[in-house]
Amino acid sequence: MKIKLTKALPEQLKTPPASMSGVVFGTVFSDHMFCMEWDDGKGWHSAQIKPYGPLTLEPSSMVLHYAQMSFEGLKAYKLESGEHGLFRPRENFKRMNLTSKRMCLPELDVEEMLDALKQLLRLDSGWVPGEEGTSLYIRPTILATEKAIGLKVSSKYLFYIILSPVGPYYPQGFNPVNIMVSEKYVRAVPGGVGNAKTGGNYAASILAEKEAKELGYTQVLWLDAVERRYIEEVGSMNIFFVINDTIVTPMLTGSILPGITRMSLLELGKHWGLKVEERRITIEEVLQGLKDGSVTEVFGAGTAAVVSPVGILSYKGEDCQVGNGETGPVAMQFYEHLTGIQYGHESDPFGWMEMI
Ligand SMILES: *Cc1c(COP(=O)(O)O)cnc(C)c1O
């Protein structure tokens, strides 16, 4: 694939933040972006790297009305050796293709996209922050751009990748979060798009999060939409439990997003010889387990936070504390080890890091 390069002019170049503390997640963007277009009959074309800047879209662009789109989220890290590395990037492009299948979007060539991303990262390498715990967040996105407000499969698409330097998720150490089980709303239904990383899922979750925040909770715990019993996810993260020393996470049923952090924790747990299970878990089992002490840890898992311990779980107006309300040893071990691989402090036995 031929990529046209248009570099930002010296006066267009921005200065990366000197320190990431105080920078709000996802609000600062690097100097360049990768773009390409897709047209019916022509496929992907016009691949280019150009200065980061506004898109030109018709107000009738299909994505703006019907949300035919997909996106991804991954990170580049500055390793101890000074090199820059990506964590399992092929998994993100593979998952993007799964989302695209479900949303009738054109698929990408995983190796070509990895190559394009690396070229972009080499050009904007000065934007990979170096302070402890920081990283460069990467957002690939596909949008349906045909100008038509009749509902159908779009005949035109735009794919782009933008880069955003982000600070440490836990500048003052772990902060266990208080979460509320959503009884009023659901995130995803069987046969729906819960396992796709597509915009509408997140728009639909905002009200539940807003109402939970008003009650003093940071995030929502989602139950299955049919029986309202089986635990699915927490906020925009997968969820894990430690039950009688076994690491348990909900099995992928189609309404759960198949997280790459989730997959990595399962693989790490097995590698360490721990007992891991993917199965259905009811809210009753967890509440009972919190009371009798068999459930010792609850934590979310995702790219942004890596691991997010839960201190309090609220259901039907009742708050239940998880353990002593602090970060448990399993969550800590996963966090330390996975970030250790990402920053190059730990060996990488699975070859998860892809050097740029
Ligand atoms: C992105 C996402 C996750 C986590 O996936 P990772 O690949 O680990 O970042 C989990 N749940 C939802 C709903 C998500 O959007």
mmCIF file of C-alpha atoms and ligand atoms in Angstrom:
data_model
loop_
_atom_site.group_PDB
_atom_site.id
_atom_site.type_symbol
_atom_site.label_atom_id
_atom_site.label_comp_id
_atom_site.label_asym_id
_atom_site.label_seq_id
_atom_site.Cartn_x
_atom_site.Cartn_y
_atom_site.Cartn_z
ATOM 1 C CA MET A 1 0.000 0.000 0.000
ATOM 2 C CA LYS A 2 1.356 3.384 -1.055
ATOM 3 C CA ILE A 3 0.958 6.092 1.605
ATOM 4 C CA LYS A 4 1.192 9.717 0.511
ATOM 5 C CA LEU A 5 2.950 11.862 3.095
ATOM 6 C CA THR A 6 2.107 15.521 3.668
ATOM 7 C CA LYS A 7 4.067 16.798 6.638
ATOM 8 C CA ALA A 8 2.808 19.592 8.832
ATOM 9 C CA LEU A 9 4.554 22.885 8.088
ATOM 10 C CA PRO A 10 6.927 24.119 10.810
ATOM 11 C CA GLU A 11 4.349 26.731 11.893
ATOM 12 C CA GLN A 12 1.648 24.031 12.144
ATOM 13 C CA LEU A 13 3.697 21.841 14.493
ATOM 14 C CA LYS A 14 2.450 21.802 18.071
ATOM 15 C CA THR A 15 4.524 21.175 21.181
ATOM 16 C CA PRO A 16 3.764 17.958 23.076
ATOM 17 C CA PRO A 17 2.862 18.646 26.737
ATOM 18 C CA ALA A 18 6.023 18.903 28.870
ATOM 19 C CA SER A 19 4.257 16.905 31.593
ATOM 20 C CA MET A 20 1.153 14.756 31.313
ATOM 21 C CA SER A 21 -0.097 15.574 34.793
ATOM 22 C CA GLY A 22 -3.166 17.756 34.474
ATOM 23 C CA VAL A 23 -3.834 16.748 30.858
ATOM 24 C CA VAL A 24 -7.390 15.389 30.619
ATOM 25 C CA PHE A 25 -7.621 11.969 28.891
ATOM 26 C CA GLY A 26 -8.142 12.234 25.142
ATOM 27 C CA THR A 27 -8.077 16.031 24.770
ATOM 28 C CA VAL A 28 -4.634 16.580 23.201
ATOM 29 C CA PHE A 29 -3.763 15.260 19.728
ATOM 30 C CA SER A 30 -0.476 14.822 17.888
ATOM 31 C CA ASP A 31 0.640 16.601 14.711
ATOM 32 C CA HIS A 32 -0.414 14.024 12.116
ATOM 33 C CA MET A 33 -3.149 11.539 11.279
ATOM 34 C CA PHE A 34 -3.512 8.617 8.880
ATOM 35 C CA CYS A 35 -6.523 8.628 6.521
ATOM 36 C CA MET A 36 -7.827 6.525 3.681
ATOM 37 C CA GLU A 37 -11.092 6.236 1.814
ATOM 38 C CA TRP A 38 -13.245 3.398 0.509
ATOM 39 C CA ASP A 39 -15.588 3.481 -2.439
ATOM 40 C CA ASP A 40 -17.877 0.816 -3.790
ATOM 41 C CA GLY A 41 -16.154 -0.895 -6.709
ATOM 42 C CA LYS A 42 -12.793 0.648 -5.846
ATOM 43 C CA GLY A 43 -12.030 -0.579 -2.322
ATOM 44 C CA TRP A 44 -9.609 1.270 -0.042
ATOM 45 C CA HIS A 45 -7.667 4.060 -1.725
ATOM 46 C CA SER A 46 -5.992 7.440 -1.176
ATOM 47 C CA ALA A 47 -4.003 6.320 1.882
ATOM 48 C CA GLN A 48 -2.223 9.299 3.322
ATOM 49 C CA ILE A 49 -0.576 10.744 6.372
ATOM 50 C CA LYS A 50 -1.353 14.436 6.764
ATOM 51 C CA PRO A 51 -1.528 17.120 9.453
ATOM 52 C CA TYR A 52 -4.111 16.428 12.185
ATOM 53 C CA GLY A 53 -7.135 18.616 11.533
ATOM 54 C CA PRO A 54 -10.907 18.837 11.004
ATOM 55 C CA LEU A 55 -12.665 16.522 8.559
ATOM 56 C CA THR A 56 -14.940 17.795 5.844
ATOM 57 C CA LEU A 57 -18.221 15.878 5.925
ATOM 58 C CA GLU A 58 -21.586 16.572 4.339
ATOM 59 C CA PRO A 59 -24.315 17.063 6.983
ATOM 60 C CA SER A 60 -26.114 14.202 5.224
ATOM 61 C CA SER A 61 -23.174 11.796 5.803
ATOM 62 C CA MET A 62 -24.763 8.508 6.816
ATOM 63 C CA VAL A 63 -22.682 8.021 9.972
ATOM 64 C CA LEU A 64 -24.091 11.241 11.440
ATOM 65 C CA HIS A 65 -27.624 9.842 11.289
ATOM 66 C CA TYR A 66 -27.406 6.075 11.625
ATOM 67 C CA ALA A 67 -24.058 5.586 13.380
ATOM 68 C CA GLN A 68 -22.693 3.065 10.892
ATOM 69 C CA MET A 69 -19.165 3.121 12.300
ATOM 70 C CA SER A 70 -16.529 1.235 14.242
ATOM 71 C CA PHE A 71 -13.605 2.286 16.384
ATOM 72 C CA GLU A 72 -10.695 0.861 18.355
ATOM 73 C CA GLY A 73 -8.490 1.881 21.262
ATOM 74 C CA LEU A 74 -4.900 0.799 21.877
ATOM 75 C CA LYS A 75 -1.716 2.331 23.229
ATOM 76 C CA ALA A 76 1.939 2.898 22.361
ATOM 77 C CA TYR A 77 4.379 2.903 25.281
ATOM 78 C CA LYS A 78 7.876 4.184 25.808
ATOM 79 C CA LEU A 79 9.802 1.189 27.112
ATOM 80 C CA GLU A 80 12.617 1.137 29.634
ATOM 81 C CA SER A 81 15.032 0.598 26.705
ATOM 82 C CA GLY A 82 13.853 3.870 25.110
ATOM 83 C CA GLU A 83 12.146 2.001 22.255
ATOM 84 C CA HIS A 84 8.470 2.517 21.497
ATOM 85 C CA GLY A 85 6.155 -0.489 21.544
ATOM 86 C CA LEU A 86 2.517 -1.387 20.884
ATOM 87 C CA PHE A 87 0.570 -3.903 22.976
ATOM 88 C CA ARG A 88 -0.991 -6.670 20.819
ATOM 89 C CA PRO A 89 -1.968 -4.261 18.000
ATOM 90 C CA ARG A 90 -3.012 -7.009 15.575
ATOM 91 C CA GLU A 91 -5.757 -7.996 18.032
ATOM 92 C CA ASN A 92 -7.235 -4.507 17.763
ATOM 93 C CA PHE A 93 -7.322 -4.537 13.971
ATOM 94 C CA LYS A 94 -8.773 -8.064 14.013
ATOM 95 C CA ARG A 95 -11.471 -6.938 16.432
ATOM 96 C CA MET A 96 -12.138 -3.893 14.272
ATOM 97 C CA ASN A 97 -12.838 -6.282 11.408
ATOM 98 C CA LEU A 98 -15.306 -8.192 13.601
ATOM 99 C CA THR A 99 -17.081 -4.931 14.421
ATOM 100 C CA SER A 100 -17.004 -4.014 10.748
ATOM 101 C CA LYS A 101 -18.633 -7.313 9.732
ATOM 102 C CA ARG A 102 -21.497 -6.675 12.137
ATOM 103 C CA MET A 103 -21.897 -3.046 11.059
ATOM 104 C CA CYS A 104 -21.575 -3.786 7.283
ATOM 105 C CA LEU A 105 -18.339 -1.807 7.024
ATOM 106 C CA PRO A 106 -15.438 -2.729 4.739
ATOM 107 C CA GLU A 107 -12.667 -4.745 6.398
ATOM 108 C CA LEU A 108 -9.017 -3.770 6.723
ATOM 109 C CA ASP A 109 -5.839 -5.663 5.965
ATOM 110 C CA VAL A 110 -4.374 -6.182 9.451
ATOM 111 C CA GLU A 111 -0.703 -6.133 8.377
ATOM 112 C CA GLU A 112 -1.152 -3.094 6.129
ATOM 113 C CA MET A 113 -2.851 -1.191 8.922
ATOM 114 C CA LEU A 114 -0.140 -2.102 11.397
ATOM 115 C CA ASP A 115 2.414 -0.851 8.913
ATOM 116 C CA ALA A 116 0.483 2.417 8.367
ATOM 117 C CA LEU A 117 0.173 2.897 12.138
ATOM 118 C CA LYS A 118 3.912 2.359 12.593
ATOM 119 C CA GLN A 119 4.696 4.947 9.902
ATOM 120 C CA LEU A 120 2.427 7.453 11.646
ATOM 121 C CA LEU A 121 4.004 6.674 15.020
ATOM 122 C CA ARG A 122 7.526 7.083 13.662
ATOM 123 C CA LEU A 123 6.620 10.505 12.275
ATOM 124 C CA ASP A 124 4.990 11.590 15.574
ATOM 125 C CA SER A 125 7.413 9.704 17.841
ATOM 126 C CA GLY A 126 7.986 12.869 19.872
ATOM 127 C CA TRP A 127 4.381 12.514 21.102
ATOM 128 C CA VAL A 128 4.936 9.241 22.990
ATOM 129 C CA PRO A 129 5.256 10.540 26.554
ATOM 130 C CA GLY A 130 8.001 9.138 28.731
ATOM 131 C CA GLU A 131 6.873 9.727 32.324
ATOM 132 C CA GLU A 132 5.953 6.716 34.444
ATOM 133 C CA GLY A 133 2.507 5.369 33.575
ATOM 134 C CA THR A 134 1.924 7.570 30.519
ATOM 135 C CA SER A 135 1.274 6.398 26.962
ATOM 136 C CA LEU A 136 0.088 7.452 23.528
ATOM 137 C CA TYR A 137 -3.540 6.440 23.051
ATOM 138 C CA ILE A 138 -4.392 5.406 19.474
ATOM 139 C CA ARG A 139 -7.883 5.732 18.038
ATOM 140 C CA PRO A 140 -8.589 4.052 14.653
ATOM 141 C CA THR A 141 -12.099 4.861 13.350
ATOM 142 C CA ILE A 142 -14.227 3.982 10.291
ATOM 143 C CA LEU A 143 -17.178 6.179 9.302
ATOM 144 C CA ALA A 144 -19.906 5.797 6.649
ATOM 145 C CA THR A 145 -19.593 8.976 4.578
ATOM 146 C CA GLU A 146 -22.059 8.591 1.721
ATOM 147 C CA LYS A 147 -24.290 11.662 1.513
ATOM 148 C CA ALA A 148 -27.724 10.065 1.749
ATOM 149 C CA ILE A 149 -30.297 10.063 4.510
ATOM 150 C CA GLY A 150 -32.071 6.960 3.270
ATOM 151 C CA LEU A 151 -31.116 3.953 5.432
ATOM 152 C CA LYS A 152 -28.980 1.449 3.515
ATOM 153 C CA VAL A 153 -25.404 0.238 3.374
ATOM 154 C CA SER A 154 -23.151 3.206 2.635
ATOM 155 C CA SER A 155 -21.132 3.144 -0.585
ATOM 156 C CA LYS A 156 -18.361 5.380 0.841
ATOM 157 C CA TYR A 157 -16.247 5.233 3.996
ATOM 158 C CA LEU A 158 -13.467 7.087 5.711
ATOM 159 C CA PHE A 159 -10.889 5.363 7.917
ATOM 160 C CA TYR A 160 -8.525 7.378 10.073
ATOM 161 C CA ILE A 161 -6.107 6.986 12.971
ATOM 162 C CA ILE A 162 -5.464 9.776 15.476
ATOM 163 C CA LEU A 163 -3.024 9.841 18.407
ATOM 164 C CA SER A 164 -3.507 11.322 21.875
ATOM 165 C CA PRO A 165 -0.853 11.426 24.635
ATOM 166 C CA VAL A 166 -2.409 10.378 27.959
ATOM 167 C CA GLY A 167 -1.310 10.591 31.572
ATOM 168 C CA PRO A 168 -1.143 7.818 34.142
ATOM 169 C CA TYR A 169 -4.576 6.446 35.016
ATOM 170 C CA TYR A 170 -3.614 6.258 38.695
ATOM 171 C CA PRO A 171 -1.443 9.298 39.453
ATOM 172 C CA GLN A 172 -1.928 8.761 43.215
ATOM 173 C CA GLY A 173 -2.012 4.976 43.226
ATOM 174 C CA PHE A 174 -5.062 2.742 42.872
ATOM 175 C CA ASN A 175 -8.429 4.270 43.669
ATOM 176 C CA PRO A 176 -11.004 1.482 44.054
ATOM 177 C CA VAL A 177 -14.259 2.643 42.452
ATOM 178 C CA ASN A 178 -17.831 2.400 43.700
ATOM 179 C CA ILE A 179 -20.136 0.847 41.156
ATOM 180 C CA MET A 180 -23.888 0.562 40.875
ATOM 181 C CA VAL A 181 -25.769 -2.314 39.278
ATOM 182 C CA SER A 182 -28.058 -0.850 36.622
ATOM 183 C CA GLU A 183 -31.598 -2.131 37.113
ATOM 184 C CA LYS A 184 -33.285 0.367 34.839
ATOM 185 C CA TYR A 185 -31.101 0.142 31.728
ATOM 186 C CA VAL A 186 -29.285 -2.537 29.748
ATOM 187 C CA ARG A 187 -26.183 -2.172 27.571
ATOM 188 C CA ALA A 188 -26.685 -4.920 25.027
ATOM 189 C CA VAL A 189 -29.176 -7.552 23.967
ATOM 190 C CA PRO A 190 -28.684 -11.022 22.438
ATOM 191 C CA GLY A 191 -28.426 -10.569 18.690
ATOM 192 C CA GLY A 192 -27.564 -6.884 19.120
ATOM 193 C CA VAL A 193 -24.190 -5.155 18.870
ATOM 194 C CA GLY A 194 -22.794 -5.515 22.403
ATOM 195 C CA ASN A 195 -19.737 -7.371 21.120
ATOM 196 C CA ALA A 196 -18.962 -4.650 18.567
ATOM 197 C CA LYS A 197 -16.964 -1.523 19.343
ATOM 198 C CA THR A 198 -19.420 0.840 17.694
ATOM 199 C CA GLY A 199 -20.554 4.316 18.710
ATOM 200 C CA GLY A 200 -24.209 3.667 19.504
ATOM 201 C CA ASN A 201 -23.357 1.349 22.401
ATOM 202 C CA TYR A 202 -21.658 4.213 24.202
ATOM 203 C CA ALA A 203 -24.269 6.862 23.414
ATOM 204 C CA ALA A 204 -26.852 4.482 24.885
ATOM 205 C CA SER A 205 -24.865 4.059 28.125
ATOM 206 C CA ILE A 206 -24.397 7.751 28.964
ATOM 207 C CA LEU A 207 -27.702 8.244 30.797
ATOM 208 C CA ALA A 208 -27.134 5.247 33.085
ATOM 209 C CA GLU A 209 -23.629 6.516 33.931
ATOM 210 C CA LYS A 210 -24.960 10.030 34.535
ATOM 211 C CA GLU A 211 -27.654 8.783 36.923
ATOM 212 C CA ALA A 212 -25.154 6.548 38.741
ATOM 213 C CA LYS A 213 -22.758 9.510 39.146
ATOM 214 C CA GLU A 214 -25.568 11.627 40.616
ATOM 215 C CA LEU A 215 -25.935 8.940 43.274
ATOM 216 C CA GLY A 216 -22.184 8.941 43.976
ATOM 217 C CA TYR A 217 -21.075 5.916 41.933
ATOM 218 C CA THR A 218 -18.308 6.025 39.362
ATOM 219 C CA GLN A 219 -19.532 3.349 37.023
ATOM 220 C CA VAL A 220 -22.416 1.076 36.122
ATOM 221 C CA LEU A 221 -22.401 -2.712 36.363
ATOM 222 C CA TRP A 222 -24.375 -4.125 33.452
ATOM 223 C CA LEU A 223 -26.551 -7.211 33.775
ATOM 224 C CA ASP A 224 -27.852 -9.305 30.891
ATOM 225 C CA ALA A 225 -30.915 -7.837 29.201
ATOM 226 C CA VAL A 226 -33.141 -10.923 29.331
ATOM 227 C CA GLU A 227 -33.039 -12.278 32.863
ATOM 228 C CA ARG A 228 -31.361 -9.265 34.461
ATOM 229 C CA ARG A 229 -29.240 -11.618 36.557
ATOM 230 C CA TYR A 230 -26.079 -12.469 34.686
ATOM 231 C CA ILE A 231 -23.177 -10.067 35.041
ATOM 232 C CA GLU A 232 -21.802 -8.717 31.765
ATOM 233 C CA GLU A 233 -19.470 -5.707 32.069
ATOM 234 C CA VAL A 234 -18.605 -2.684 34.183
ATOM 235 C CA GLY A 235 -18.740 0.690 32.414
ATOM 236 C CA SER A 236 -16.634 0.191 29.289
ATOM 237 C CA MET A 237 -14.531 -2.565 30.834
ATOM 238 C CA ASN A 238 -14.743 -6.303 31.215
ATOM 239 C CA ILE A 239 -15.173 -7.562 34.762
ATOM 240 C CA PHE A 240 -13.316 -10.117 36.870
ATOM 241 C CA PHE A 241 -14.004 -11.751 40.238
ATOM 242 C CA VAL A 242 -11.827 -13.759 42.572
ATOM 243 C CA ILE A 243 -14.093 -16.464 43.973
ATOM 244 C CA ASN A 244 -12.534 -19.055 46.304
ATOM 245 C CA ASP A 245 -9.121 -18.283 44.782
ATOM 246 C CA THR A 246 -10.422 -18.869 41.257
ATOM 247 C CA ILE A 247 -10.344 -16.015 38.748
ATOM 248 C CA VAL A 248 -13.753 -15.811 37.134
ATOM 249 C CA THR A 249 -14.974 -13.624 34.271
ATOM 250 C CA PRO A 250 -18.266 -13.751 32.360
ATOM 251 C CA MET A 251 -18.049 -15.949 29.267
ATOM 252 C CA LEU A 252 -18.430 -14.185 25.915
ATOM 253 C CA THR A 253 -22.096 -14.581 25.043
ATOM 254 C CA GLY A 254 -22.328 -12.097 22.162
ATOM 255 C CA SER A 255 -23.477 -9.147 24.262
ATOM 256 C CA ILE A 256 -20.050 -8.685 25.885
ATOM 257 C CA LEU A 257 -17.156 -6.836 24.246
ATOM 258 C CA PRO A 258 -14.242 -9.268 23.785
ATOM 259 C CA GLY A 259 -11.543 -7.180 25.516
ATOM 260 C CA ILE A 260 -7.880 -7.655 24.716
ATOM 261 C CA THR A 261 -7.001 -6.891 28.332
ATOM 262 C CA ARG A 262 -9.536 -9.560 29.386
ATOM 263 C CA MET A 263 -7.941 -12.091 27.032
ATOM 264 C CA SER A 264 -4.455 -11.160 28.279
ATOM 265 C CA LEU A 265 -5.388 -11.534 31.967
ATOM 266 C CA LEU A 266 -6.888 -14.962 31.262
ATOM 267 C CA GLU A 267 -3.695 -16.015 29.468
ATOM 268 C CA LEU A 268 -1.475 -14.601 32.232
ATOM 269 C CA GLY A 269 -3.536 -16.296 34.952
ATOM 270 C CA LYS A 270 -3.248 -19.668 33.192
ATOM 271 C CA HIS A 271 0.484 -19.121 32.628
ATOM 272 C CA TRP A 272 0.927 -18.576 36.381
ATOM 273 C CA GLY A 273 -0.946 -21.795 37.104
ATOM 274 C CA LEU A 274 -3.929 -20.031 38.665
ATOM 275 C CA LYS A 275 -7.427 -21.391 38.227
ATOM 276 C CA VAL A 276 -9.334 -19.319 35.669
ATOM 277 C CA GLU A 277 -12.929 -19.733 34.551
ATOM 278 C CA GLU A 278 -15.071 -18.136 31.866
ATOM 279 C CA ARG A 279 -18.666 -18.818 32.778
ATOM 280 C CA ARG A 280 -21.979 -17.185 33.574
ATOM 281 C CA ILE A 281 -22.049 -15.445 36.966
ATOM 282 C CA THR A 282 -25.215 -14.139 38.587
ATOM 283 C CA ILE A 283 -25.452 -11.012 40.682
ATOM 284 C CA GLU A 284 -26.921 -13.174 43.485
ATOM 285 C CA GLU A 285 -23.821 -15.398 43.504
ATOM 286 C CA VAL A 286 -21.586 -12.344 43.814
ATOM 287 C CA LEU A 287 -23.636 -10.664 46.564
ATOM 288 C CA GLN A 288 -23.818 -13.908 48.537
ATOM 289 C CA GLY A 289 -20.079 -14.401 48.010
ATOM 290 C CA LEU A 290 -19.292 -10.878 49.225
ATOM 291 C CA LYS A 291 -21.305 -11.598 52.384
ATOM 292 C CA ASP A 292 -19.801 -15.021 53.125
ATOM 293 C CA GLY A 293 -16.281 -13.970 52.104
ATOM 294 C CA SER A 294 -15.880 -16.347 49.135
ATOM 295 C CA VAL A 295 -15.726 -13.398 46.707
ATOM 296 C CA THR A 296 -12.547 -11.585 47.690
ATOM 297 C CA GLU A 297 -11.914 -9.290 44.712
ATOM 298 C CA VAL A 298 -13.825 -7.525 41.949
ATOM 299 C CA PHE A 299 -12.054 -5.536 39.223
ATOM 300 C CA GLY A 300 -12.593 -4.120 35.765
ATOM 301 C CA ALA A 301 -10.124 -4.710 32.913
ATOM 302 C CA GLY A 302 -9.535 -2.563 29.833
ATOM 303 C CA THR A 303 -6.851 -0.715 27.879
ATOM 304 C CA ALA A 304 -7.338 2.681 29.563
ATOM 305 C CA ALA A 305 -6.942 1.626 33.223
ATOM 306 C CA VAL A 306 -5.525 -1.901 32.662
ATOM 307 C CA VAL A 307 -7.087 -3.004 35.971
ATOM 308 C CA SER A 308 -9.686 -1.017 37.934
ATOM 309 C CA PRO A 309 -10.452 -2.395 41.415
ATOM 310 C CA VAL A 310 -14.009 -2.162 42.736
ATOM 311 C CA GLY A 311 -14.401 -1.118 46.384
ATOM 312 C CA ILE A 312 -18.188 -1.018 46.702
ATOM 313 C CA LEU A 313 -20.924 -2.672 44.701
ATOM 314 C CA SER A 314 -24.447 -1.347 45.076
ATOM 315 C CA TYR A 315 -27.549 -3.366 44.187
ATOM 316 C CA LYS A 316 -31.159 -2.426 44.884
ATOM 317 C CA GLY A 317 -30.070 0.450 47.092
ATOM 318 C CA GLU A 318 -27.744 -1.642 49.235
ATOM 319 C CA ASP A 319 -23.976 -1.042 49.295
ATOM 320 C CA CYS A 320 -21.757 -4.120 49.661
ATOM 321 C CA GLN A 321 -18.066 -3.663 50.341
ATOM 322 C CA VAL A 322 -15.600 -5.843 48.421
ATOM 323 C CA GLY A 323 -13.047 -7.296 50.864
ATOM 324 C CA ASN A 324 -11.712 -4.416 52.943
ATOM 325 C CA GLY A 325 -12.543 -1.940 50.151
ATOM 326 C CA GLU A 326 -8.931 -1.826 48.974
ATOM 327 C CA THR A 327 -7.074 -3.213 45.973
ATOM 328 C CA GLY A 328 -6.661 -6.976 46.329
ATOM 329 C CA PRO A 329 -3.519 -9.015 45.616
ATOM 330 C CA VAL A 330 -4.741 -10.576 42.347
ATOM 331 C CA ALA A 331 -5.738 -7.205 40.833
ATOM 332 C CA MET A 332 -2.392 -5.781 41.969
ATOM 333 C CA GLN A 333 -0.389 -8.679 40.524
ATOM 334 C CA PHE A 334 -2.194 -8.436 37.173
ATOM 335 C CA TYR A 335 -1.702 -4.672 37.059
ATOM 336 C CA GLU A 336 1.981 -4.809 37.959
ATOM 337 C CA HIS A 337 2.741 -7.620 35.556
ATOM 338 C CA LEU A 338 0.806 -6.376 32.547
ATOM 339 C CA THR A 339 2.127 -2.815 32.855
ATOM 340 C CA GLY A 340 5.564 -4.362 33.449
ATOM 341 C CA ILE A 341 5.354 -6.084 30.056
ATOM 342 C CA GLN A 342 4.038 -2.899 28.404
ATOM 343 C CA TYR A 343 6.866 -0.719 29.761
ATOM 344 C CA GLY A 344 9.522 -3.380 29.310
ATOM 345 C CA HIS A 345 10.273 -3.964 33.017
ATOM 346 C CA GLU A 346 9.081 -7.564 32.732
ATOM 347 C CA SER A 347 10.019 -10.185 30.171
ATOM 348 C CA ASP A 348 7.407 -10.728 27.459
ATOM 349 C CA PRO A 349 7.077 -14.518 27.186
ATOM 350 C CA PHE A 350 4.105 -14.310 24.808
ATOM 351 C CA GLY A 351 5.626 -11.787 22.380
ATOM 352 C CA TRP A 352 2.796 -9.336 23.051
ATOM 353 C CA MET A 353 4.852 -6.209 22.426
ATOM 354 C CA GLU A 354 5.322 -5.033 18.858
ATOM 355 C CA MET A 355 8.260 -2.670 18.508
ATOM 356 C CA ILE A 356 7.864 0.435 16.368
HETATM 357 C C1 LIG B 1 -13.033 -1.452 24.663
HETATM 358 C C2 LIG B 1 -13.947 -2.086 25.633
HETATM 359 C C3 LIG B 1 -13.536 -3.022 26.584
HETATM 360 C C4 LIG B 1 -12.094 -3.351 26.831
HETATM 361 O O1 LIG B 1 -11.399 -3.821 25.751
HETATM 362 P P1 LIG B 1 -9.808 -3.743 25.720
HETATM 363 O O2 LIG B 1 -9.453 -4.336 24.430
HETATM 364 O O3 LIG B 1 -9.310 -4.526 26.870
HETATM 365 O O4 LIG B 1 -9.454 -2.294 25.851
HETATM 366 C C5 LIG B 1 -14.488 -3.652 27.357
HETATM 367 N N1 LIG B 1 -15.787 -3.332 27.251
HETATM 368 C C6 LIG B 1 -16.236 -2.402 26.379
HETATM 369 C C7 LIG B 1 -17.678 -2.117 26.309
HETATM 370 C C8 LIG B 1 -15.332 -1.748 25.549
HETATM 371 O O5 LIG B 1 -15.758 -0.817 24.702
#
